[in-house]
XYZ file of C-alpha atoms in Angstrom:
436
model
C -42.488 36.042 -12.188
C -38.995 36.547 -13.586
C -37.226 39.501 -12.076
C -35.825 42.343 -14.105
C -32.173 42.057 -15.125
C -31.260 44.610 -12.457
C -32.886 42.675 -9.658
C -32.003 39.106 -10.382
C -30.417 37.460 -7.353
C -26.659 36.853 -7.510
C -25.551 33.254 -7.059
C -24.516 32.298 -3.634
C -21.973 29.702 -4.729
C -19.372 32.119 -6.039
C -16.915 32.297 -3.181
C -14.022 34.625 -3.885
C -11.425 33.001 -1.635
C -9.796 29.834 -2.980
C -8.685 27.379 -0.358
C -6.613 24.205 -0.573
C -8.208 20.939 0.230
C -8.103 20.397 3.963
C -9.511 17.862 6.367
C -11.335 14.711 5.578
C -13.911 14.744 2.795
C -17.310 13.051 3.374
C -17.443 9.484 2.270
C -18.551 8.917 -1.343
C -22.150 7.874 -1.772
C -22.922 4.989 -4.115
C -23.010 6.130 -7.774
C -26.478 6.391 -9.256
C -27.257 4.426 -12.332
C -27.392 6.392 -15.581
C -30.862 7.890 -15.993
C -32.782 9.951 -18.511
C -32.959 13.673 -18.164
C -35.044 14.799 -15.141
C -37.721 17.414 -14.977
C -37.058 20.731 -13.344
C -39.076 19.684 -10.203
C -37.164 16.489 -9.833
C -33.831 18.286 -10.306
C -34.514 20.498 -7.283
C -34.314 17.608 -4.833
C -30.734 17.182 -3.521
C -29.196 13.838 -4.569
C -26.541 12.023 -2.671
C -23.341 12.603 -4.486
C -19.732 11.501 -4.057
C -17.241 13.986 -2.683
C -14.865 15.419 -5.280
C -11.716 13.405 -5.870
C -9.126 16.226 -5.730
C -6.261 13.750 -6.270
C -8.012 12.827 -9.506
C -8.396 16.529 -10.389
C -4.723 17.029 -9.858
C -3.945 13.962 -12.025
C -6.075 15.442 -14.868
C -4.249 18.819 -14.617
C -0.841 17.073 -14.685
C -2.000 15.039 -17.647
C -2.839 18.222 -19.485
C 0.686 19.508 -18.783
C 2.145 16.175 -19.986
C 0.217 16.721 -23.241
C 1.614 20.157 -24.028
C -0.107 22.720 -21.656
C 2.238 25.073 -19.834
C -0.299 25.271 -16.991
C -3.727 24.217 -15.785
C -6.206 24.956 -13.030
C -9.514 23.648 -11.734
C -12.001 24.986 -9.168
C -14.789 22.944 -7.625
C -17.666 24.453 -5.607
C -20.249 22.413 -3.775
C -21.711 21.480 -0.412
C -18.212 20.588 0.790
C -17.061 24.128 0.058
C -14.596 25.396 -2.540
C -11.662 23.201 -3.635
C -9.051 24.246 -6.140
C -5.900 22.847 -7.711
C -3.295 24.297 -10.066
C -0.346 22.964 -12.031
C 2.437 24.522 -14.097
C 2.777 28.177 -15.078
C 0.450 30.935 -16.341
C 3.344 32.887 -17.922
C 6.248 31.031 -19.541
C 8.433 34.211 -19.749
C 8.331 35.038 -16.032
C 7.734 31.530 -14.725
C 4.771 32.780 -12.659
C 2.832 29.838 -11.268
C -0.732 29.230 -12.373
C -3.145 31.053 -10.136
C -6.775 29.973 -9.873
C -7.808 33.620 -9.289
C -6.431 34.870 -12.660
C -8.524 35.835 -15.615
C -8.522 33.986 -18.946
C -10.301 33.870 -22.273
C -13.214 31.402 -22.027
C -13.833 30.945 -25.726
C -17.087 29.143 -26.589
C -18.327 29.197 -22.964
C -19.323 32.718 -24.173
C -22.081 30.978 -26.170
C -23.917 30.164 -22.950
C -23.715 33.873 -21.892
C -25.127 34.853 -25.239
C -27.869 32.251 -25.007
C -28.972 33.428 -21.508
C -29.323 37.020 -22.878
C -31.341 35.887 -25.868
C -33.632 33.646 -23.757
C -34.244 36.559 -21.382
C -35.475 38.447 -24.365
C -37.739 35.529 -25.236
C -39.015 35.677 -21.631
C -39.741 39.339 -22.151
C -41.767 38.603 -25.296
C -39.392 40.385 -27.639
C -38.745 37.367 -29.889
C -39.938 33.782 -30.434
C -37.690 30.737 -30.448
C -39.414 29.168 -33.418
C -39.763 32.301 -35.511
C -37.526 32.750 -38.585
C -34.394 34.697 -38.063
C -35.397 36.871 -41.047
C -38.396 38.186 -39.084
C -35.889 40.114 -36.880
C -32.998 40.526 -39.296
C -34.674 40.881 -42.657
C -32.632 39.612 -45.649
C -29.658 38.487 -43.496
C -29.999 34.782 -44.365
C -30.872 33.331 -47.778
C -33.112 30.650 -46.199
C -36.224 31.822 -44.359
C -36.587 28.409 -42.766
C -33.702 29.088 -40.338
C -35.263 29.778 -36.894
C -33.852 31.262 -33.757
C -33.930 27.812 -32.181
C -31.832 26.375 -35.026
C -29.109 28.896 -34.171
C -29.011 27.993 -30.531
C -28.952 24.238 -31.203
C -26.415 24.360 -34.054
C -28.993 23.026 -36.511
C -29.149 25.985 -38.963
C -26.854 24.497 -41.605
C -24.803 27.730 -41.651
C -21.225 26.813 -42.430
C -18.505 27.632 -39.866
C -16.267 30.418 -41.303
C -13.496 29.406 -38.875
C -12.811 26.232 -40.845
C -11.030 28.016 -43.748
C -9.999 30.968 -41.558
C -7.790 28.667 -39.344
C -6.932 25.963 -41.860
C -3.333 26.935 -41.137
C -3.333 27.500 -37.402
C -0.726 30.124 -36.627
C -0.798 32.033 -39.960
C -4.607 32.031 -39.728
C -4.486 33.416 -36.185
C -1.840 36.015 -36.922
C -3.968 37.335 -39.874
C -6.888 38.033 -37.510
C -5.069 38.681 -34.174
C -5.533 42.493 -34.459
C -8.287 42.648 -37.053
C -11.730 44.060 -36.243
C -14.613 42.446 -38.083
C -18.275 43.508 -38.299
C -20.885 40.820 -37.629
C -21.951 41.158 -41.237
C -18.428 40.417 -42.517
C -18.373 37.196 -40.489
C -21.818 36.142 -41.726
C -20.714 36.897 -45.323
C -17.750 34.590 -44.864
C -20.145 31.811 -43.786
C -22.552 32.379 -46.657
C -19.731 32.085 -49.208
C -19.401 28.471 -48.100
C -21.752 25.532 -48.830
C -24.368 24.961 -46.172
C -23.697 21.936 -43.958
C -27.289 20.624 -43.659
C -30.856 21.642 -44.307
C -32.279 23.716 -41.495
C -33.292 21.647 -38.489
C -32.113 18.325 -39.928
C -28.988 17.670 -37.875
C -26.522 19.057 -35.396
C -23.369 20.649 -36.810
C -21.373 23.007 -34.645
C -20.797 26.392 -36.202
C -19.526 29.644 -34.712
C -21.689 31.465 -37.302
C -24.811 30.604 -35.358
C -23.699 32.670 -32.385
C -22.544 35.583 -34.461
C -26.135 35.794 -35.613
C -27.237 35.510 -32.015
C -25.132 38.577 -31.245
C -26.740 40.462 -34.140
C -30.207 39.565 -32.753
C -29.284 40.782 -29.277
C -28.036 44.090 -30.644
C -31.022 44.522 -32.963
C -33.571 43.834 -30.142
C -31.851 45.826 -27.434
C -30.511 48.671 -29.545
C -27.198 48.354 -27.561
C -23.869 46.568 -28.020
C -23.768 43.039 -26.805
C -21.217 44.080 -24.183
C -23.942 46.189 -22.507
C -26.335 43.249 -22.509
C -23.769 40.909 -20.888
C -23.064 43.631 -18.277
C -26.596 44.557 -17.352
C -28.206 41.120 -17.587
C -25.531 38.679 -16.314
C -22.298 40.256 -15.042
C -23.780 42.933 -12.767
C -26.643 40.931 -11.278
C -24.264 38.061 -10.420
C -21.404 40.344 -9.324
C -18.953 38.625 -11.708
C -16.095 40.984 -10.868
C -13.533 39.130 -12.950
C -15.787 38.847 -16.093
C -15.645 41.261 -19.022
C -16.265 41.629 -22.709
C -13.689 44.145 -24.024
C -13.860 43.548 -27.777
C -12.061 44.906 -29.702
C -9.498 45.692 -26.998
C -6.698 43.098 -27.162
C -5.690 43.123 -23.437
C -6.834 41.140 -20.384
C -6.874 43.479 -17.448
C -5.386 42.591 -14.116
C -3.744 39.272 -13.185
C -4.282 36.938 -16.074
C -3.196 33.675 -17.724
C -1.128 33.773 -20.835
C -2.366 31.551 -23.634
C -0.042 29.520 -25.812
C -0.879 28.300 -29.256
C 0.725 25.139 -30.682
C 1.794 25.560 -34.333
C 0.896 22.868 -36.829
C 4.551 21.961 -37.324
C 5.766 19.412 -34.815
C 8.421 20.830 -32.524
C 7.831 24.483 -33.483
C 7.853 26.943 -30.547
C 4.683 27.872 -28.837
C 3.053 31.273 -29.855
C 1.891 33.623 -27.093
C -1.678 34.262 -28.202
C -2.850 36.139 -25.155
C -3.392 39.513 -26.772
C -5.931 39.518 -29.555
C -9.180 41.224 -30.503
C -11.091 37.965 -30.712
C -13.157 39.876 -33.259
C -13.303 36.745 -35.390
C -15.638 35.305 -32.611
C -17.272 38.174 -30.685
C -20.598 36.848 -29.261
C -19.452 33.298 -30.118
C -16.313 33.390 -27.971
C -14.777 36.650 -26.725
C -15.736 36.759 -23.036
C -12.975 36.938 -20.378
C -13.682 35.429 -16.963
C -12.291 33.571 -13.927
C -12.858 30.127 -12.527
C -14.842 31.533 -9.569
C -17.095 33.591 -11.843
C -17.733 30.633 -14.151
C -18.738 28.495 -11.140
C -21.069 31.269 -10.016
C -22.536 31.731 -13.454
C -23.221 28.051 -14.119
C -24.647 27.489 -10.649
C -26.853 30.524 -10.893
C -28.084 29.480 -14.309
C -28.988 25.975 -13.152
C -30.677 27.260 -9.990
C -33.043 29.406 -12.178
C -31.649 32.783 -11.190
C -31.220 33.982 -14.720
C -34.185 32.497 -16.610
C -37.816 31.546 -16.140
C -38.490 27.847 -15.443
C -39.911 27.501 -18.950
C -36.807 28.945 -20.611
C -34.449 26.888 -18.377
C -36.358 23.769 -19.289
C -36.039 24.633 -22.991
C -32.336 25.356 -22.545
C -31.703 21.998 -20.918
C -33.791 19.955 -23.335
C -30.990 18.175 -25.194
C -30.446 15.840 -28.107
C -27.425 13.547 -28.617
C -24.419 14.751 -30.600
C -22.453 11.468 -30.540
C -23.301 7.873 -31.385
C -22.408 6.770 -27.823
C -25.137 9.088 -26.471
C -22.925 10.529 -23.792
C -22.731 14.087 -25.199
C -25.733 16.251 -25.871
C -26.662 19.781 -26.927
C -29.535 21.962 -25.844
C -29.826 25.712 -26.357
C -26.265 27.091 -26.131
C -25.597 24.395 -23.547
C -23.849 21.010 -23.539
C -24.851 18.075 -21.374
C -22.226 15.474 -20.541
C -23.152 12.059 -19.045
C -20.408 10.714 -16.780
C -19.469 7.115 -15.865
C -21.159 7.350 -12.452
C -24.513 8.462 -13.937
C -24.063 12.122 -13.141
C -25.426 14.490 -15.786
C -23.696 17.859 -15.919
C -24.539 20.914 -17.936
C -22.301 23.674 -19.236
C -19.985 24.332 -22.150
C -16.516 23.811 -23.379
C -14.403 26.650 -24.771
C -11.488 26.987 -27.182
C -9.815 30.222 -28.178
C -6.216 30.462 -29.316
C -4.104 29.426 -26.320
C -6.952 28.492 -23.927
C -9.111 25.380 -23.305
C -11.988 25.751 -20.804
C -14.572 23.557 -19.176
C -17.462 25.039 -17.130
C -20.159 22.659 -15.926
C -22.651 22.241 -13.133
C -25.166 19.694 -11.937
C -28.760 20.304 -12.924
C -29.629 21.499 -9.368
C -26.715 23.922 -9.408
C -25.345 22.597 -6.149
C -22.002 21.542 -7.569
C -19.983 23.189 -10.312
C -16.517 22.966 -11.834
C -14.468 25.357 -13.925
C -11.115 24.189 -15.467
C -8.571 25.758 -17.783
C -5.457 24.667 -19.662
C -3.470 27.472 -21.278
C -2.862 25.984 -24.753
C -4.763 24.988 -27.869
C -4.320 23.225 -31.199
C -3.305 20.275 -29.071
C -6.367 18.157 -28.479
C -4.689 15.615 -26.183
C -4.334 18.424 -23.584
C -8.008 19.261 -23.975
C -9.033 15.586 -23.607
C -6.802 15.281 -20.477
C -8.352 18.409 -18.969
C -11.797 16.858 -19.430
C -10.812 14.271 -16.823
C -11.489 16.958 -14.210
C -15.248 16.391 -14.697
C -15.056 12.667 -13.799
C -12.936 13.362 -10.726
C -14.972 16.280 -9.455
C -18.487 14.905 -10.068
C -18.005 11.157 -9.794
C -15.513 11.107 -6.872
C -12.649 8.751 -6.269
C -12.585 5.493 -8.306
C -13.535 2.372 -6.512
C -10.825 -0.100 -5.573
C -10.729 -3.472 -7.230
C -13.085 -6.027 -5.799
C -12.605 -9.757 -5.116
C -14.316 -10.588 -8.403
C -11.493 -8.898 -10.287
C -8.122 -10.616 -10.943
C -5.942 -10.441 -7.790
C -3.353 -7.690 -7.714
C 0.335 -8.471 -6.944
C -0.061 -6.986 -3.509
C -2.617 -5.123 -1.552
C -0.554 -2.000 -1.391
C -0.156 -1.832 -5.128
C -3.682 -2.675 -6.215
C -4.889 -0.016 -8.739
C -7.963 2.043 -8.233
C -10.555 1.377 -10.942
C -14.039 2.455 -11.848
C -16.658 -0.109 -10.753
C -17.433 -2.835 -13.291
C -20.957 -1.470 -13.753
C -19.778 2.050 -14.639
C -21.488 3.517 -17.676
C -19.547 4.912 -20.642
C -18.594 8.523 -20.095
C -18.527 11.650 -22.230
C -14.859 12.021 -21.195
C -13.837 8.547 -22.339
C -13.241 9.880 -25.911
C -11.353 12.800 -27.435
C -12.584 16.236 -26.480
C -15.051 18.049 -28.677
C -13.442 20.706 -30.872
C -14.944 24.238 -30.866
C -12.310 25.342 -33.452
C -10.436 23.596 -36.248
C -7.268 21.873 -34.892
C -4.444 19.955 -36.474
C -3.082 18.099 -33.452
């Protein structure tokens, strides 16, 4: 039986102390062939997995810097312990080095927090996934066919109001930096736009869906969404660096500064750290740390936040790309990597911050990564390389069947010839409109 929110177990993988890589890592196990999604029972059995390639993680962070990010960080947690890497600065004014313990805005990773809360309410019998949204929020949407599941899978057809809002990146941001919206105002912005698809027909990412999720949470609990996050996720898992402070503009304690790239080439970066994030709210306004995100994703995958039935529903995914390496479930992405690993989590973009937070299906290994910029997709794509390095391990060296290298000492490391296509082989997915 699912425990009450106050008694759910905290995840054991959230170590607070970050340590540098030391000693010799265990040898990498052979990569498994790419396989279809496993059942919950199958996912509980520990699989041999390669040790994280921390040199590769560092290379991904440095690539993010080379593509416009002032700083970047990554934290891996697994059977080998906690490993972290940082690069660059978290404050361009003071020159303060990036610190993996610092707080930052996690953008659309907030959608997974919101989904967990809503699915707990389903577990408690307070709403049904396949019921019309209008059953719970009468008259909100003009189409009674839109269900709760459609919201969580981005198949509602509700247009994303952020497309016109941030058509011009910096002016759009400055217009809403200190503004406080109601949920209804954001939904009205969406309903003024043409729908993107008929309900249930196809996937189309839209922040509007999770604004409505926030409205459902508040209607069913009778409390602000901040209270639901606190009581149902943050407190049970002891996520001491995680908060939802909307509409306060500040990030308390040591934190990363975010830097927004203007649309105009060569224009100076804009410090976008302080903002209400009222334009996103339950779709993207949570603040957290790398350690807390590792704890959250691991706990979620280990079944500490949802019943087995709800976790299975959340991790039942459909493809979102023709290559079938990226998938979406209920408020949750699945990425299929070159070594056959399947990892679950979410990406996040909010002005000045790119975030990745992913874990294996058994919750034994997790990674959280950040680059403190946005509107510069090459940095986001580079940061995604952390997933390959952390979950697939070091690339294999060239074999005798490959063309001979000029010398043994200079032979490049390459993925094995049979490696499958990876979700990180292509440009990063965009959670907000971007010009670069």
